[in-house]
CSV table of C-alpha atoms in Angstrom, one decimal:
chain,number,residue,atom,x,y,z
W,1015,MET,CA,2.0,2.8,-13.1
W,1016,PHE,CA,4.1,2.1,-10.4
W,1017,ARG,CA,6.7,-0.9,-10.9
W,1018,GLY,CA,9.4,-2.5,-8.5
W,1019,ILE,CA,11.0,-2.6,-5.2
W,1020,CYS,CA,13.2,1.0,-3.7
W,1021,GLU,CA,15.0,-0.3,0.0
W,1022,THR,CA,14.9,2.5,2.1
W,1023,THR,CA,14.6,3.4,5.6
W,1024,ILE,CA,12.5,5.8,8.3
W,1025,ASP,CA,13.8,7.3,10.8
W,1026,ALA,CA,12.1,7.0,15.0
W,1027,LYS,CA,10.1,9.9,13.9
W,1028,GLY,CA,8.9,8.0,10.7
W,1029,ARG,CA,10.1,9.7,8.2
W,1030,THR,CA,10.7,8.2,4.8
W,1031,SER,CA,11.8,9.8,1.6
W,1032,LEU,CA,9.4,8.4,-1.5
W,1033,PRO,CA,11.6,6.9,-3.9
W,1034,ALA,CA,11.6,9.5,-7.2
W,1035,LYS,CA,10.6,7.2,-10.1
W,1036,PHE,CA,7.0,7.1,-7.6
W,1037,ARG,CA,7.0,10.8,-7.6
W,1038,GLU,CA,7.4,10.7,-10.9
W,1039,VAL,CA,4.3,8.3,-12.0
W,1040,LEU,CA,2.6,10.4,-9.3
W,1041,VAL,CA,2.8,14.0,-10.9
W,1042,ASP,CA,3.4,12.4,-14.4
W,1043,VAL,CA,0.2,9.8,-14.5
W,1044,TYR,CA,-2.0,10.9,-12.0
W,1045,GLY,CA,-1.4,14.9,-12.7
W,1046,ASP,CA,-1.4,15.2,-8.6
W,1047,GLU,CA,1.6,14.9,-6.0
W,1048,ARG,CA,-0.9,14.6,-3.4
W,1049,PHE,CA,-1.7,10.8,-2.4
W,1050,PHE,CA,-3.7,8.7,0.8
W,1051,ILE,CA,-1.4,6.4,3.6
W,1052,THR,CA,-3.5,3.1,4.7
W,1053,ASN,CA,-2.7,-0.1,5.5
W,1054,SER,CA,-3.2,-3.0,3.3
W,1055,SER,CA,-5.8,-5.7,3.4
W,1056,PRO,CA,-3.9,-8.1,5.6
W,1057,VAL,CA,-1.6,-11.0,4.4
W,1058,ASP,CA,-2.9,-14.8,6.1
W,1059,LEU,CA,0.3,-15.7,6.9
W,1060,GLY,CA,-1.6,-19.3,8.0
W,1061,GLY,CA,-1.6,-20.4,11.5
W,1062,GLY,CA,-3.7,-17.5,12.6
W,1063,ALA,CA,-0.6,-15.3,11.5
W,1064,PHE,CA,-1.8,-12.1,9.8
W,1065,SER,CA,0.8,-9.7,8.3
W,1066,SER,CA,-0.3,-6.1,6.7
W,1067,GLY,CA,1.5,-3.5,5.1
W,1068,LEU,CA,0.4,0.0,3.9
W,1069,LEU,CA,-1.0,1.5,0.6
W,1070,ILE,CA,-0.7,4.1,-0.7
W,1071,PHE,CA,-2.9,5.6,-3.0
W,1072,PRO,CA,-2.9,8.2,-5.9
W,1073,TYR,CA,-5.3,11.2,-4.9
W,1074,THR,CA,-7.9,10.2,-7.2
W,1075,LYS,CA,-7.7,7.1,-7.0
W,1076,TRP,CA,-8.1,6.7,-3.1
W,1077,PHE,CA,-11.9,8.8,-4.4
W,1078,GLU,CA,-12.6,5.8,-6.6
W,1079,PHE,CA,-12.1,3.2,-4.4
W,1080,GLU,CA,-14.2,5.4,-1.7
W,1081,GLU,CA,-16.9,5.2,-4.4
W,1082,ASN,CA,-17.3,1.8,-5.4
W,1083,PHE,CA,-16.2,0.3,-1.6
W,1084,LEU,CA,-20.2,3.1,-1.1
W,1085,ASN,CA,-21.7,0.8,-4.2
W,1086,SER,CA,-20.3,-2.6,-3.4
W,1087,LYS,CA,-23.1,-5.1,-3.1
W,1088,GLY,CA,-20.9,-8.4,-2.3
W,1089,LEU,CA,-20.1,-7.3,1.1
W,1090,THR,CA,-21.3,-8.6,4.6
W,1091,SER,CA,-22.3,-5.8,7.1
W,1092,ALA,CA,-19.3,-7.5,8.8
W,1093,GLN,CA,-16.7,-6.8,6.2
W,1094,ARG,CA,-18.2,-3.7,5.3
W,1095,ASN,CA,-17.5,-2.4,8.4
W,1096,SER,CA,-13.7,-4.4,9.1
W,1097,ILE,CA,-12.7,-2.3,6.0
W,1098,MET,CA,-13.2,0.6,7.3
W,1099,ARG,CA,-12.0,0.5,10.3
W,1100,THR,CA,-8.8,-1.6,9.1
W,1101,ILE,CA,-8.4,0.7,5.6
W,1102,VAL,CA,-11.4,3.7,5.6
W,1103,SER,CA,-10.8,5.3,8.7
W,1104,PRO,CA,-7.1,5.4,9.5
W,1105,ALA,CA,-6.7,6.8,5.8
W,1106,THR,CA,-4.6,9.9,5.8
W,1107,GLU,CA,-4.2,12.6,3.2
W,1108,CYS,CA,-0.3,13.1,2.2
W,1109,SER,CA,2.2,14.8,0.0
W,1110,ALA,CA,6.3,14.5,0.1
W,1111,ASP,CA,7.6,17.5,0.9
W,1112,LYS,CA,10.4,19.1,-2.4
W,1113,LEU,CA,12.8,16.6,-1.0
W,1114,GLY,CA,10.2,13.8,-1.7
W,1115,ARG,CA,10.6,13.0,1.9
W,1116,LEU,CA,7.0,12.1,4.1
W,1117,LEU,CA,6.3,11.6,7.4
W,1118,ILE,CA,4.3,8.3,8.3
W,1119,PRO,CA,1.6,8.5,11.1
W,1120,PRO,CA,2.5,6.8,13.9
W,1121,HIS,CA,-0.7,5.4,13.7
W,1122,LEU,CA,0.6,3.6,10.5
W,1123,ARG,CA,4.2,3.1,11.5
W,1124,LYS,CA,2.2,0.9,14.4
W,1125,SER,CA,-0.4,-0.8,12.6
W,1126,ALA,CA,2.3,-1.9,9.7
W,1127,ALA,CA,5.5,-2.3,12.7
W,1128,LEU,CA,7.6,-0.1,10.6
W,1129,GLU,CA,11.0,0.7,12.1
W,1130,ARG,CA,14.0,1.0,9.9
W,1131,ASP,CA,14.2,-0.7,6.7
W,1132,ILE,CA,11.3,-0.8,4.6
W,1133,LEU,CA,10.4,-1.7,0.7
W,1134,PHE,CA,8.6,0.7,-1.6
W,1135,VAL,CA,6.4,-1.8,-3.4
W,1136,GLY,CA,5.1,-1.1,-7.4
W,1137,VAL,CA,2.1,-2.9,-7.4
W,1138,MET,CA,0.4,-1.0,-10.7
W,1139,ASP,CA,-1.3,1.3,-9.9
W,1140,LYS,CA,-0.4,1.5,-6.2
W,1141,ILE,CA,1.8,1.8,-4.0
W,1142,GLU,CA,3.0,-0.7,-1.2
W,1143,ILE,CA,5.4,-0.5,2.1
W,1144,TRP,CA,6.2,-2.8,4.4
W,1145,SER,CA,9.2,-3.7,6.7
W,1146,GLN,CA,11.4,-6.0,5.3
W,1147,ALA,CA,11.1,-8.8,7.6
W,1148,GLU,CA,7.4,-8.7,7.8
W,1149,ARG,CA,7.4,-8.3,3.3
W,1150,GLU,CA,10.0,-11.6,3.4
W,1151,LYS,CA,7.1,-13.1,5.4
W,1152,VAL,CA,4.3,-12.2,2.5
W,1153,ARG,CA,6.5,-13.5,-0.1
W,1154,ILE,CA,7.1,-16.5,1.3
W,1155,GLN,CA,3.1,-16.9,1.2
W,1156,ASP,CA,2.7,-15.8,-1.8
W,1157,MET,CA,4.6,-18.3,-3.3
W,1158,LYS,CA,2.5,-21.2,-1.8
W,1159,ASN,CA,-0.3,-19.5,-2.9
W,1160,PHE,CA,0.6,-18.6,-6.6
W,1161,PRO,CA,-1.8,-20.0,-9.6
W,1162,SER,CA,1.9,-22.2,-11.0
W,1163,ASP,CA,-0.2,-24.2,-14.1
W,1164,THR,CA,-3.5,-22.8,-14.2
W,1165,GLU,CA,-4.8,-22.0,-18.0
W,1166,ALA,CA,-5.2,-17.9,-16.9
W,1167,VAL,CA,-1.7,-18.0,-15.7
W,1168,ALA,CA,-1.3,-19.1,-18.9
W,1169,GLU,CA,-3.0,-16.7,-20.6
W,1170,LEU,CA,-1.2,-14.1,-19.4
W,1171,GLY,CA,2.1,-15.0,-20.5
W,1172,LEU,CA,3.7,-16.4,-17.6
């Protein structure tokens, strides 16, 4: 599982380094150094504003996602098209080089507002990539949305 937050930078050409601990999980848990990178689901910040980062799917997890998407039943045609255009279409197969460097395609850098200071965030079976500024906006919204004082949260041990 991917856990933790790693601060790093991205250069003007879109080059950055995938943290070593995340590269190790790709190989040790998922058996493949390849992955897919795409947009994440938009986060509603309120007032008509949205924020989005990127998602890294381990190679095999991407194909599971595609299969689940193709077989999903609870989506309207408009929702299915939005997911197709936002998540599926821009997905790019990647791998880091021997030094852990990767190139994030320009279309994905632009959609996630990645300029210099970025974060890699482990979220169990995927990795999020955020600009630090966008991630802070999302963190504040997450605090508003946090399901405190519920039985379901208590069952989690929180």
